[in-house]
Short mmCIF file of C-alpha atoms in Angstrom, two decimals:
data_model
loop_
_atom_site.label_atom_id
_atom_site.label_comp_id
_atom_site.label_asym_id
_atom_site.label_seq_id
_atom_site.Cartn_x
_atom_site.Cartn_y
_atom_site.Cartn_z
CA MET A 297 -120.44 -117.20 -179.28
CA GLY A 298 -118.78 -115.86 -176.10
CA GLU A 299 -120.58 -115.86 -172.83
CA SER A 300 -121.22 -112.12 -172.93
CA GLU A 301 -122.81 -112.42 -176.38
CA SER A 302 -125.00 -115.34 -175.37
CA ARG A 303 -126.15 -113.36 -172.37
CA ARG A 304 -127.13 -110.42 -174.55
CA ALA A 305 -129.04 -112.78 -176.81
CA ARG A 306 -131.12 -113.88 -173.85
CA ASP A 307 -131.97 -110.26 -173.25
CA VAL A 308 -132.99 -110.48 -169.62
CA CYS A 309 -133.70 -107.18 -167.94
CA ILE A 310 -135.21 -105.45 -164.94
CA SER A 311 -138.44 -103.80 -166.03
CA GLY A 312 -139.80 -102.35 -162.82
CA VAL A 313 -138.78 -101.28 -159.33
CA GLY A 314 -140.80 -100.30 -156.29
CA GLU A 315 -140.43 -99.56 -152.64
CA THR A 316 -142.48 -98.65 -149.59
CA ARG A 317 -141.56 -95.70 -147.47
CA TYR A 318 -138.40 -96.23 -145.46
CA THR A 319 -138.18 -95.35 -141.79
CA ARG A 320 -135.79 -95.90 -138.93
CA TRP A 321 -136.24 -99.39 -137.45
CA GLY A 322 -139.45 -99.70 -135.52
CA GLY A 323 -140.93 -96.75 -137.39
CA ILE A 324 -143.68 -98.62 -139.23
CA THR A 325 -146.23 -99.95 -136.77
CA ASP A 326 -149.41 -99.95 -138.84
CA ARG A 327 -148.27 -102.64 -141.26
CA ASN A 328 -146.33 -105.85 -140.93
CA GLU A 329 -143.43 -107.14 -142.98
CA PHE A 330 -145.72 -109.20 -145.21
CA GLN A 331 -147.93 -106.22 -146.04
CA LEU A 332 -144.85 -104.16 -146.85
CA ALA A 333 -143.55 -106.91 -149.15
CA CYS A 334 -146.86 -106.95 -151.04
CA GLU A 335 -146.85 -103.16 -151.33
CA ALA A 336 -143.32 -103.12 -152.75
CA VAL A 337 -144.08 -105.88 -155.27
CA SER A 338 -147.30 -104.12 -156.32
CA ARG A 339 -145.37 -100.93 -156.99
CA ALA A 340 -142.63 -102.75 -158.90
CA ALA A 341 -145.26 -104.51 -161.01
CA GLY A 342 -147.02 -101.21 -161.65
CA ASP A 343 -143.72 -99.65 -162.66
CA ALA A 344 -143.16 -102.60 -165.01
CA GLY A 345 -146.57 -102.01 -166.58
CA ILE A 346 -148.10 -105.29 -165.44
CA ALA A 347 -150.58 -106.49 -162.84
CA THR A 348 -149.27 -108.54 -159.94
CA ARG A 349 -151.40 -111.48 -161.11
CA GLU A 350 -149.21 -111.65 -164.23
CA LEU A 351 -146.10 -112.42 -162.17
CA ASP A 352 -145.14 -116.09 -162.39
CA GLY A 353 -142.03 -116.16 -160.22
CA LEU A 354 -141.13 -115.05 -156.70
CA VAL A 355 -137.62 -114.85 -155.25
CA SER A 356 -136.25 -113.66 -151.96
CA PHE A 357 -133.16 -114.06 -149.80
CA ALA A 358 -131.63 -113.45 -146.37
CA ASP A 359 -133.86 -115.94 -144.60
CA ALA A 360 -136.96 -113.94 -145.44
CA PRO A 361 -139.69 -115.10 -143.14
CA GLY A 362 -143.03 -116.42 -144.25
CA ASP A 363 -144.23 -118.63 -147.00
CA MET A 364 -143.91 -117.70 -150.64
CA THR A 365 -147.19 -119.39 -151.47
CA VAL A 366 -149.00 -116.95 -149.18
CA LEU A 367 -147.30 -114.07 -150.98
CA ALA A 368 -148.48 -115.58 -154.29
CA LEU A 369 -151.99 -115.81 -152.85
CA ALA A 370 -151.98 -112.21 -151.65
CA LEU A 371 -150.67 -110.94 -154.99
CA GLY A 372 -153.32 -112.86 -156.93
CA ILE A 373 -150.70 -114.69 -158.98
CA GLU A 374 -152.46 -116.90 -161.51
CA ASN A 375 -149.62 -119.18 -162.57
CA LEU A 376 -146.67 -119.56 -160.22
CA THR A 377 -143.96 -121.46 -162.09
CA PHE A 378 -140.86 -120.43 -160.14
CA SER A 379 -140.30 -119.80 -156.44
CA ALA A 380 -136.91 -119.79 -154.77
CA MET A 381 -134.83 -118.32 -152.04
CA VAL A 382 -131.05 -118.00 -151.95
CA TRP A 383 -129.57 -120.22 -149.25
CA GLY A 384 -127.70 -118.38 -146.51
CA GLY A 385 -125.82 -115.32 -147.52
CA ARG A 386 -128.08 -112.78 -145.83
CA GLY A 387 -127.08 -109.38 -147.25
CA GLY A 388 -124.59 -111.18 -149.45
CA SER A 389 -127.34 -112.50 -151.66
CA ALA A 390 -129.41 -109.50 -152.79
CA CYS A 391 -127.81 -109.55 -156.24
CA GLY A 392 -127.79 -113.34 -155.96
CA ALA A 393 -131.58 -113.27 -155.72
CA VAL A 394 -131.68 -111.20 -158.91
CA ALA A 395 -129.30 -113.72 -160.49
CA LEU A 396 -131.77 -116.46 -159.57
CA ALA A 397 -134.63 -114.55 -161.19
CA GLU A 398 -132.47 -113.88 -164.24
CA ALA A 399 -131.66 -117.59 -164.54
CA ALA A 400 -135.36 -118.44 -164.35
CA VAL A 401 -136.25 -115.99 -167.12
CA ALA A 402 -133.24 -116.89 -169.27
CA SER A 403 -134.11 -120.58 -169.09
CA GLY A 404 -137.80 -120.06 -169.72
CA LYS A 405 -138.88 -121.41 -166.33
CA ALA A 406 -140.70 -118.15 -165.72
CA THR A 407 -141.47 -114.97 -167.62
CA ARG A 408 -141.98 -112.26 -164.99
CA VAL A 409 -140.22 -112.81 -161.66
CA ALA A 410 -140.51 -110.51 -158.66
CA VAL A 411 -137.56 -110.21 -156.28
CA VAL A 412 -138.52 -108.81 -152.89
CA ARG A 413 -137.07 -108.08 -149.48
CA SER A 414 -139.01 -106.66 -146.57
CA LEU A 415 -137.80 -105.74 -143.11
CA SER A 416 -139.88 -104.29 -140.33
CA GLN A 417 -139.27 -104.07 -136.64
CA GLY A 418 -142.34 -102.07 -135.74
CA ARG A 419 -143.77 -105.41 -134.73
CA SER A 420 -140.66 -107.45 -134.09
CA ARG A 421 -137.14 -106.81 -132.93
CA ARG A 422 -133.81 -107.68 -134.47
CA TYR A 423 -131.59 -104.62 -134.20
CA GLY A 424 -128.83 -104.75 -131.63
CA ARG A 425 -129.92 -108.17 -130.46
CA SER A 426 -127.96 -111.33 -130.48
CA PHE A 427 -129.05 -113.96 -132.95
CA SER A 428 -129.48 -117.25 -131.13
CA ALA A 429 -130.53 -118.99 -134.33
CA ARG A 430 -127.42 -118.05 -136.30
CA THR A 431 -125.35 -121.02 -137.45
CA HIS A 432 -122.19 -121.34 -135.34
CA THR A 433 -123.56 -119.12 -132.57
CA ASN A 434 -122.16 -121.63 -130.08
CA PHE A 435 -118.66 -120.46 -130.99
CA ASN A 436 -119.40 -116.73 -130.81
CA ALA A 437 -122.02 -115.84 -128.21
CA PRO A 438 -120.30 -117.36 -125.14
CA PHE A 439 -117.42 -114.97 -125.88
CA GLY A 440 -119.59 -111.89 -126.25
CA LEU A 441 -119.55 -111.80 -130.06
CA PHE A 442 -123.16 -111.26 -131.05
CA SER A 443 -123.82 -108.80 -133.83
CA PRO A 444 -122.64 -108.05 -137.38
CA PRO A 445 -120.64 -104.87 -136.59
CA GLN A 446 -118.73 -106.75 -133.92
CA MET A 447 -118.05 -109.62 -136.32
CA LEU A 448 -116.97 -107.46 -139.27
CA ALA A 449 -114.85 -105.32 -136.94
CA LEU A 450 -112.52 -108.31 -136.64
CA ALA A 451 -112.12 -108.48 -140.43
CA VAL A 452 -111.51 -104.73 -140.70
CA GLN A 453 -108.94 -104.91 -137.89
CA ARG A 454 -107.10 -107.64 -139.78
CA TYR A 455 -107.16 -105.51 -142.95
CA ASP A 456 -105.66 -102.74 -140.83
CA HIS A 457 -102.90 -105.13 -139.80
CA ASP A 458 -102.26 -106.28 -143.38
CA TRP A 459 -102.53 -103.00 -145.27
CA GLY A 460 -103.10 -100.15 -142.84
CA LEU A 461 -106.60 -98.75 -142.44
CA ASP A 462 -107.21 -95.20 -143.61
CA ARG A 463 -109.69 -94.03 -140.97
CA ASP A 464 -110.33 -90.75 -142.74
CA ALA A 465 -111.40 -92.78 -145.77
CA LEU A 466 -113.99 -94.58 -143.66
CA MET A 467 -115.33 -91.20 -142.57
CA GLU A 468 -115.41 -90.12 -146.21
CA VAL A 469 -117.54 -93.16 -147.10
CA ALA A 470 -120.04 -92.20 -144.38
CA LEU A 471 -120.04 -88.54 -145.47
CA VAL A 472 -120.43 -89.33 -149.19
CA CYS A 473 -123.35 -91.70 -148.66
CA ASN A 474 -125.02 -89.22 -146.35
CA ALA A 475 -124.46 -86.37 -148.80
CA HIS A 476 -126.09 -88.40 -151.56
CA ALA A 477 -129.07 -89.08 -149.30
CA GLN A 478 -129.64 -85.33 -148.94
CA SER A 479 -130.99 -85.32 -152.52
CA ASN A 480 -133.15 -88.39 -151.89
CA PRO A 481 -136.49 -87.75 -150.17
CA ARG A 482 -136.94 -91.52 -149.75
CA ALA A 483 -133.78 -91.78 -147.66
CA VAL A 484 -134.04 -92.29 -143.93
CA MET A 485 -131.21 -89.75 -143.49
CA TYR A 486 -132.79 -87.18 -145.81
CA GLY A 487 -132.62 -83.83 -144.03
CA ARG A 488 -130.18 -85.21 -141.47
CA ALA A 489 -126.78 -84.16 -142.73
CA LEU A 490 -123.70 -85.80 -141.28
CA THR A 491 -120.62 -83.71 -140.61
CA ALA A 492 -117.03 -84.69 -139.91
CA GLU A 493 -117.47 -83.37 -136.38
CA ARG A 494 -120.52 -85.53 -135.76
CA TYR A 495 -118.81 -88.54 -137.28
CA ARG A 496 -115.76 -88.12 -135.08
CA ALA A 497 -117.90 -87.59 -131.99
CA SER A 498 -120.00 -90.70 -132.60
CA ARG A 499 -119.68 -93.47 -130.10
CA PRO A 500 -117.45 -96.47 -130.74
CA ILE A 501 -119.33 -99.69 -131.48
CA ALA A 502 -116.61 -102.28 -131.97
CA GLU A 503 -113.13 -100.99 -132.76
CA PRO A 504 -112.30 -99.75 -135.35
CA LEU A 505 -116.01 -99.10 -136.19
CA ARG A 506 -117.97 -96.14 -134.84
CA LEU A 507 -121.72 -95.61 -134.95
CA HIS A 508 -121.57 -93.75 -138.28
CA ASP A 509 -119.47 -96.54 -139.78
CA CYS A 510 -122.49 -98.80 -139.41
CA CYS A 511 -125.45 -99.06 -141.73
CA LEU A 512 -128.97 -98.10 -140.79
CA GLU A 513 -131.61 -100.47 -139.50
CA THR A 514 -134.74 -99.81 -141.49
CA ASP A 515 -138.41 -100.62 -141.71
CA GLY A 516 -139.46 -100.91 -145.32
CA ALA A 517 -139.45 -103.09 -148.38
CA CYS A 518 -138.37 -102.94 -151.98
CA ALA A 519 -138.88 -105.14 -155.00
CA LEU A 520 -138.14 -105.41 -158.68
CA VAL A 521 -139.40 -107.32 -161.70
CA VAL A 522 -137.13 -109.41 -163.95
CA THR A 523 -138.36 -110.26 -167.44
CA THR A 524 -137.22 -110.20 -171.07
CA ALA A 525 -136.60 -106.93 -172.89
CA ARG A 526 -139.34 -107.74 -175.39
CA ARG A 527 -141.93 -108.33 -172.66
CA ALA A 528 -140.78 -105.18 -170.87
CA ARG A 529 -141.30 -103.08 -173.99
CA ASP A 530 -144.64 -104.74 -174.75
CA ALA A 531 -145.80 -103.63 -171.30
CA GLY A 532 -144.58 -100.09 -171.92
CA ALA A 533 -141.66 -100.36 -169.50
CA LYS A 534 -138.06 -99.28 -170.02
CA PRO A 535 -135.84 -102.38 -169.83
CA VAL A 536 -132.57 -102.21 -167.92
CA PRO A 537 -130.43 -105.08 -169.22
CA ILE A 538 -128.69 -107.39 -166.78
CA LEU A 539 -125.22 -107.59 -168.34
CA ALA A 540 -123.90 -109.89 -165.64
CA ALA A 541 -125.28 -111.55 -162.53
CA SER A 542 -123.59 -114.03 -160.26
CA GLN A 543 -123.51 -115.59 -156.86
CA TYR A 544 -120.15 -116.70 -155.54
CA GLY A 545 -118.69 -118.49 -152.56
CA ALA A 546 -115.07 -119.61 -152.23
CA LYS A 547 -113.84 -122.80 -150.61
CA GLY A 548 -113.93 -122.71 -146.85
CA TRP A 549 -115.91 -119.48 -146.40
CA SER A 550 -119.37 -120.76 -145.49
CA THR A 551 -120.82 -118.55 -142.73
CA ALA A 552 -117.44 -116.81 -142.59
CA TYR A 553 -117.39 -113.55 -140.57
CA MET A 554 -121.04 -114.04 -139.65
CA GLY A 555 -120.49 -117.41 -138.04
CA SER A 556 -117.60 -119.83 -138.30
CA GLN A 557 -114.88 -117.12 -138.54
CA ASN A 558 -112.79 -119.76 -140.31
CA VAL A 559 -112.04 -117.87 -143.46
CA PRO A 560 -108.77 -119.24 -144.92
CA SER A 561 -105.91 -117.30 -143.34
CA ALA A 562 -104.62 -115.81 -146.59
CA GLU A 563 -108.11 -114.46 -147.36
CA TYR A 564 -109.09 -113.31 -143.88
CA GLY A 565 -109.50 -109.53 -143.95
CA THR A 566 -110.75 -109.56 -147.54
CA GLY A 567 -114.38 -109.57 -148.62
CA GLY A 568 -114.06 -112.76 -150.66
CA GLN A 569 -115.25 -110.97 -153.80
CA ARG A 570 -112.21 -110.96 -156.08
CA GLU A 571 -113.27 -114.05 -158.03
CA LEU A 572 -116.87 -112.80 -158.11
CA ALA A 573 -115.60 -109.61 -159.73
CA ARG A 574 -113.63 -111.53 -162.35
CA ARG A 575 -116.69 -113.59 -163.26
CA LEU A 576 -118.96 -110.54 -163.51
CA TYR A 577 -116.55 -108.63 -165.74
CA GLN A 578 -116.10 -111.69 -167.92
CA GLN A 579 -119.88 -112.18 -168.29
CA ALA A 580 -120.40 -108.56 -169.21
CA GLY A 581 -117.34 -108.32 -171.43
CA LEU A 582 -116.16 -105.35 -169.38
CA THR A 583 -113.25 -104.30 -167.20
CA PRO A 584 -113.35 -102.02 -164.15
CA ALA A 585 -112.51 -99.14 -166.50
CA GLY A 586 -115.88 -99.67 -168.18
CA ILE A 587 -117.91 -99.22 -164.99
CA GLU A 588 -119.38 -95.73 -164.64
CA VAL A 589 -121.40 -95.84 -161.43
CA LEU A 590 -121.28 -98.06 -158.35
CA GLN A 591 -123.73 -99.34 -155.79
CA VAL A 592 -121.48 -101.01 -153.21
CA TYR A 593 -122.85 -102.90 -150.24
CA ASP A 594 -122.02 -100.64 -147.34
CA HIS A 595 -122.99 -102.54 -144.21
CA PHE A 596 -119.87 -101.08 -142.62
CA THR A 597 -117.62 -98.38 -144.03
CA GLY A 598 -114.56 -100.52 -143.41
CA MET A 599 -115.71 -103.06 -145.99
CA VAL A 600 -115.99 -100.45 -148.76
CA PRO A 601 -112.27 -99.88 -149.49
CA ILE A 602 -111.88 -103.66 -149.53
CA ALA A 603 -114.69 -103.98 -152.10
CA LEU A 604 -113.20 -101.22 -154.29
CA GLU A 605 -109.91 -103.12 -154.31
CA GLU A 606 -111.45 -106.51 -155.01
CA PHE A 607 -113.55 -105.14 -157.86
CA GLY A 608 -110.41 -103.73 -159.41
CA PHE A 609 -110.88 -99.96 -159.07
CA CYS A 610 -107.54 -99.74 -157.30
CA GLU A 611 -104.70 -101.95 -156.11
CA PRO A 612 -104.86 -103.95 -152.86
CA GLY A 613 -104.39 -101.63 -149.91
CA GLN A 614 -105.22 -98.54 -151.99
CA GLY A 615 -108.99 -98.39 -151.38
CA GLY A 616 -108.61 -95.64 -148.81
CA ARG A 617 -106.54 -93.52 -151.17
CA TYR A 618 -109.12 -94.00 -153.97
CA ILE A 619 -111.89 -92.85 -151.64
CA ARG A 620 -109.97 -89.85 -150.33
CA ALA A 621 -109.17 -88.76 -153.87
CA GLY A 622 -112.89 -88.08 -154.26
CA GLU A 623 -113.49 -90.93 -156.70
CA ILE A 624 -116.71 -92.21 -155.05
CA GLY A 625 -118.45 -88.82 -154.86
CA MET A 626 -120.46 -87.12 -157.59
CA GLY A 627 -117.90 -86.02 -160.19
CA GLY A 628 -115.50 -88.77 -159.16
CA ARG A 629 -114.35 -91.68 -161.33
CA THR A 630 -117.10 -93.96 -159.98
CA PRO A 631 -119.83 -92.17 -158.03
CA MET A 632 -121.03 -94.64 -155.39
CA ASN A 633 -124.30 -95.28 -153.57
CA THR A 634 -126.00 -92.42 -155.32
CA ALA A 635 -129.22 -92.81 -153.30
CA GLY A 636 -127.36 -93.04 -150.00
CA GLY A 637 -126.83 -96.79 -149.72
CA SER A 638 -127.29 -98.78 -146.54
CA LEU A 639 -125.54 -96.07 -144.57
CA ALA A 640 -128.01 -93.32 -145.43
CA GLU A 641 -130.91 -94.38 -147.69
CA ALA A 642 -132.17 -97.61 -146.13
CA TYR A 643 -131.03 -101.02 -145.03
CA VAL A 644 -133.06 -103.51 -147.03
CA HIS A 645 -130.27 -106.07 -147.14
CA GLY A 646 -128.89 -104.39 -150.26
CA LEU A 647 -131.86 -104.86 -152.60
CA ASN A 648 -132.29 -101.07 -152.61
CA HIS A 649 -128.81 -100.90 -154.16
CA VAL A 650 -130.19 -102.80 -157.15
CA VAL A 651 -133.21 -100.48 -157.31
CA GLU A 652 -130.90 -97.46 -157.40
CA GLY A 653 -128.75 -99.12 -160.05
CA VAL A 654 -131.86 -99.48 -162.21
CA ARG A 655 -132.74 -95.81 -161.70
CA GLN A 656 -129.23 -94.79 -162.78
CA MET A 657 -129.49 -96.84 -165.96
CA ARG A 658 -132.88 -95.26 -166.71
CA GLY A 659 -131.45 -91.80 -166.12
CA GLU A 660 -133.86 -91.26 -163.24
CA SER A 661 -131.63 -91.14 -160.17
CA VAL A 662 -131.84 -88.30 -157.65
CA ASN A 663 -128.09 -88.02 -158.21
CA GLN A 664 -127.93 -88.96 -161.86
CA VAL A 665 -124.49 -89.65 -163.30
CA ALA A 666 -124.86 -88.01 -166.69
CA GLY A 667 -124.77 -90.49 -169.54
CA ALA A 668 -123.87 -93.47 -167.37
CA ARG A 669 -124.32 -96.73 -169.29
CA THR A 670 -122.96 -99.29 -166.81
CA CYS A 671 -123.58 -99.78 -163.12
CA LEU A 672 -121.91 -102.34 -160.87
CA VAL A 673 -124.00 -103.45 -157.90
CA THR A 674 -122.38 -105.51 -155.15
CA SER A 675 -123.94 -107.39 -152.28
CA GLY A 676 -122.59 -108.09 -148.84
CA ALA A 677 -118.98 -109.20 -148.63
CA GLY A 678 -117.60 -111.69 -146.18
CA ILE A 679 -120.24 -114.35 -146.36
CA MET A 680 -121.24 -117.19 -148.69
CA PRO A 681 -122.77 -116.67 -151.12
CA THR A 682 -121.85 -113.12 -151.93
CA SER A 683 -123.08 -111.75 -155.24
CA GLY A 684 -123.05 -108.93 -157.76
CA LEU A 685 -124.65 -107.53 -160.89
CA ILE A 686 -123.69 -105.34 -163.78
CA LEU A 687 -126.57 -103.36 -165.25
CA GLY A 688 -126.56 -101.62 -168.59
CA VAL A 689 -128.61 -99.46 -170.93
CA ALA A 690 -130.85 -100.97 -173.60
CA MET B 51 -114.35 -113.65 -111.76
CA PRO B 52 -114.63 -114.90 -115.34
CA TYR B 53 -113.96 -112.38 -118.11
CA LEU B 54 -117.64 -112.25 -119.05
CA PRO B 55 -120.38 -113.09 -116.53
CA ALA B 56 -120.78 -116.82 -116.05
CA LEU B 57 -124.52 -116.36 -116.46
CA ALA B 58 -124.10 -115.09 -119.99
CA TRP B 59 -124.64 -117.25 -123.04
CA ALA B 60 -123.94 -120.96 -122.90
CA PRO B 61 -123.44 -123.06 -125.99
CA SER B 62 -126.34 -125.32 -126.96
CA PRO B 63 -124.36 -128.34 -128.13
CA ASP B 64 -125.61 -130.04 -131.26
CA ASP B 65 -124.62 -133.11 -133.27
CA ASP B 66 -121.67 -131.27 -134.74
CA ASP B 67 -120.11 -129.68 -131.71
CA ALA B 68 -121.19 -131.64 -128.59
CA PRO B 69 -117.87 -133.57 -128.50
CA PHE B 70 -115.99 -130.24 -128.54
CA TRP B 71 -117.84 -128.90 -125.51
CA GLU B 72 -117.62 -132.23 -123.64
CA ARG B 73 -113.84 -132.10 -123.99
CA CYS B 74 -113.81 -128.47 -122.81
CA ASN B 75 -115.45 -129.64 -119.60
CA GLN B 76 -112.45 -131.98 -119.19
CA ARG B 77 -110.18 -128.92 -119.67
CA ARG B 78 -109.11 -130.20 -123.06
CA LEU B 79 -109.20 -127.87 -126.04
CA CYS B 80 -109.55 -130.19 -129.02
CA PHE B 81 -110.31 -129.65 -132.67
CA GLN B 82 -112.04 -132.13 -134.90
CA ARG B 83 -109.66 -134.19 -137.01
CA CYS B 84 -110.82 -136.67 -139.61
CA ASP B 85 -109.86 -140.23 -138.69
CA ASP B 86 -109.47 -141.07 -142.36
CA CYS B 87 -107.64 -138.15 -143.98
CA ARG B 88 -106.42 -136.21 -140.88
CA PHE B 89 -107.94 -132.93 -142.03
CA VAL B 90 -108.61 -130.61 -139.11
CA VAL B 91 -111.75 -128.47 -139.21
CA HIS B 92 -113.27 -125.91 -136.89
CA PRO B 93 -116.08 -125.36 -135.97
CA PRO B 94 -116.70 -129.10 -135.84
CA LEU B 95 -118.74 -130.55 -138.66
CA SER B 96 -120.23 -134.02 -138.81
CA VAL B 97 -118.81 -134.60 -142.30
CA CYS B 98 -115.13 -134.03 -143.14
CA PRO B 99 -114.85 -131.16 -145.66
CA ALA B 100 -111.77 -132.74 -147.23
CA CYS B 101 -112.94 -136.33 -147.79
CA GLN B 102 -116.59 -136.46 -146.62
CA SER B 103 -115.79 -139.13 -144.07
CA THR B 104 -117.98 -139.26 -140.96
CA ASN B 105 -115.26 -140.86 -138.83
CA ARG B 106 -114.45 -138.02 -136.48
CA GLY B 107 -111.43 -137.91 -134.24
CA TRP B 108 -110.09 -135.14 -131.99
CA LEU B 109 -106.73 -133.40 -131.86
CA GLU B 110 -105.40 -131.56 -128.81
CA ALA B 111 -104.87 -127.90 -129.68
CA PRO B 112 -101.24 -126.85 -130.07
CA ARG B 113 -99.92 -124.88 -127.09
CA GLU B 114 -98.67 -122.16 -129.41
CA ALA B 115 -101.59 -119.79 -129.95
CA PHE B 116 -101.62 -116.18 -131.09
CA VAL B 117 -103.88 -113.23 -131.83
CA PHE B 118 -104.98 -113.33 -135.48
CA ALA B 119 -107.49 -110.47 -135.19
CA PHE B 120 -109.23 -108.65 -132.36
CA THR B 121 -111.77 -105.99 -131.51
CA TRP B 122 -112.70 -104.05 -128.41
CA ILE B 123 -116.45 -103.97 -128.06
CA HIS B 124 -117.89 -100.76 -126.66
CA THR B 125 -121.57 -101.27 -127.45
CA ALA B 126 -122.97 -104.48 -126.06
CA ALA B 127 -125.49 -106.32 -128.19
CA ASP B 128 -126.75 -108.36 -125.27
CA ALA B 129 -127.82 -107.22 -121.82
CA ALA B 130 -125.76 -109.95 -120.19
CA VAL B 131 -122.49 -108.22 -121.09
CA GLU B 132 -123.52 -104.55 -120.89
CA ALA B 133 -121.55 -103.99 -117.71
CA CYS B 134 -118.38 -105.45 -119.24
CA THR B 135 -117.65 -102.91 -121.98
CA PRO B 136 -115.14 -102.31 -123.34
CA TYR B 137 -114.30 -105.97 -123.60
CA ASN B 138 -112.16 -107.74 -126.16
CA VAL B 139 -113.06 -110.48 -128.60
CA VAL B 140 -110.09 -112.19 -130.14
CA LEU B 141 -109.75 -114.51 -133.11
CA VAL B 142 -107.15 -117.01 -131.98
CA ALA B 143 -104.98 -118.95 -134.42
CA PHE B 144 -102.71 -121.90 -133.71
CA GLU B 145 -99.29 -122.82 -135.04
CA GLY B 146 -99.52 -125.58 -137.62
CA LEU B 147 -103.33 -125.46 -137.98
CA PRO B 148 -104.04 -123.05 -140.83
CA ASP B 149 -107.72 -124.00 -141.10
CA VAL B 150 -108.55 -123.40 -137.47
CA LYS B 151 -109.47 -120.12 -135.85
CA LEU B 152 -111.21 -119.86 -132.51
CA ILE B 153 -113.22 -116.94 -131.15
CA SER B 154 -112.34 -116.24 -127.54
CA ASN B 155 -111.34 -113.51 -125.10
CA VAL B 156 -108.04 -112.49 -123.56
CA VAL B 157 -108.29 -112.08 -119.80
CA ASP B 158 -106.23 -109.76 -117.61
CA VAL B 159 -105.49 -107.21 -120.30
CA GLN B 160 -106.32 -103.51 -120.28
CA HIS B 161 -108.18 -101.78 -123.10
CA GLY B 162 -105.61 -101.10 -125.79
CA GLY B 163 -103.27 -103.83 -124.60
CA LEU B 164 -103.64 -106.21 -127.54
CA LYS B 165 -101.98 -106.42 -130.91
CA THR B 166 -102.04 -108.83 -133.82
CA GLY B 167 -99.52 -111.63 -133.34
CA ASP B 168 -99.46 -111.51 -129.53
CA ARG B 169 -98.67 -114.94 -128.08
CA LEU B 170 -101.42 -116.49 -125.96
CA ALA B 171 -101.75 -119.18 -123.29
CA LEU B 172 -104.92 -121.15 -122.65
CA VAL B 173 -106.94 -120.69 -119.46
CA TRP B 174 -110.29 -122.19 -118.48
CA GLU B 175 -113.16 -120.14 -117.09
CA PRO B 176 -116.66 -121.10 -116.00
CA GLY B 177 -119.50 -120.22 -118.32
CA SER B 178 -123.16 -120.80 -117.64
CA GLU B 179 -124.77 -124.16 -117.04
CA GLY B 180 -121.51 -125.65 -115.80
CA GLN B 181 -119.79 -125.28 -119.17
CA LEU B 182 -116.08 -124.51 -119.07
CA LEU B 183 -114.98 -122.03 -121.75
CA PRO B 184 -111.52 -121.78 -123.33
CA ARG B 185 -110.08 -118.30 -122.83
CA PHE B 186 -106.53 -116.98 -123.05
CA ARG B 187 -104.04 -114.72 -121.34
CA LEU B 188 -101.03 -113.03 -122.85
CA ALA B 189 -98.15 -115.54 -122.79
#
């Protein structure tokens, strides 16, 4: 039995998704991050047709604050048999957290695992601030390198040196994600259309990235429930099979662009996802040609062409051309970030990308790709672990 | 005047990197080299990634340094450097040390005056709390 067949036999799926409202950072002041997390899990459980007390696993990532046991208490969980958080990785590990939940269900350690991420700055501040607690800060902050856009700008500049950066393609990424958000009432940018003129007039952040090349900072939470297809159906939910799920980190990357900067020279300027892609396609028994819709981690537009190349939708250096050919918009080869992504829906460290992938596979997206049966979801590139998922249709 | 205000961020040396910063204060830019297998690693780490030895030695940085990647920062993420924008942050690489890259700044260069591959020479500038910081100028 090949790996893809054995995975199908395990039949692990996502049976429910939920989110709170999303606002610009600082926009939710009446509830804290913990309350938002509970609200998102409650909605995901409701969508999965179960009560929160029936959950028996909890997973998060990106250094989520707080104590899982308190979350289990608040949710009334009766039997907690699995609790885990992905080490490091930050936005790189959203799909990795789902992979952890999938592993728990596949191995029988748990039967219904909630994956959750909550971010709120109505009562705390993170946006635009330096991160004194970041590993390797000693080697960045004294030189004025503080924040993710500044750090990833270095990688994008190196890509520009190696391959030539198509700046109009970066604008197209921002415009496409924003256009998709205009159909999504949940999106922070809903009703706030971006134009080429506004993009070009936006202030520079860290060259070559402008304001509209950078993702949102959001208050809000989202969650999902991982279980078996049989349990999902028994609860009246529509299972979305996890065809592949993997974390990945290559030798020497570690904190990478978010810390040490010591990505191996030959790989500096990539996202470090090429081997992740190979493993995901192998697990699912698919090739890039078999992927019909994409949810690509869009922390910064400049990382999107790199991801499209590493996941095999085009040759190295051709990501910009693929984007400008219209292939990531509705009607393109692989419509991308159909709810708006991190650039225009919400920044929940990429877990909302998984939620949107589930909606696509259920046929319930605000920008539904007709008949789509496979969705690739990627998490943040350029850090260890990064991760990805391929979702399918039952 | 240092490139960024001396009162800006100082390193908080820890077990891994205190020997690096001590040597900086002696105007010596050194990278950690394993006493057993000679592997050079940066940032310093208290276990050698190549052989897991904890016998740590130090290698003087090669004089030949160059720009591996750079950015010009226009939006400060810390109040201490708000008045300095646009300022550059440069990822510096060194001949013969493929596993080492150092974040720093290039002094005495106008906005737009950097490109990948530019040769660099080491200079020392005061940071906060008496810490000397390795910076560079175009060679």
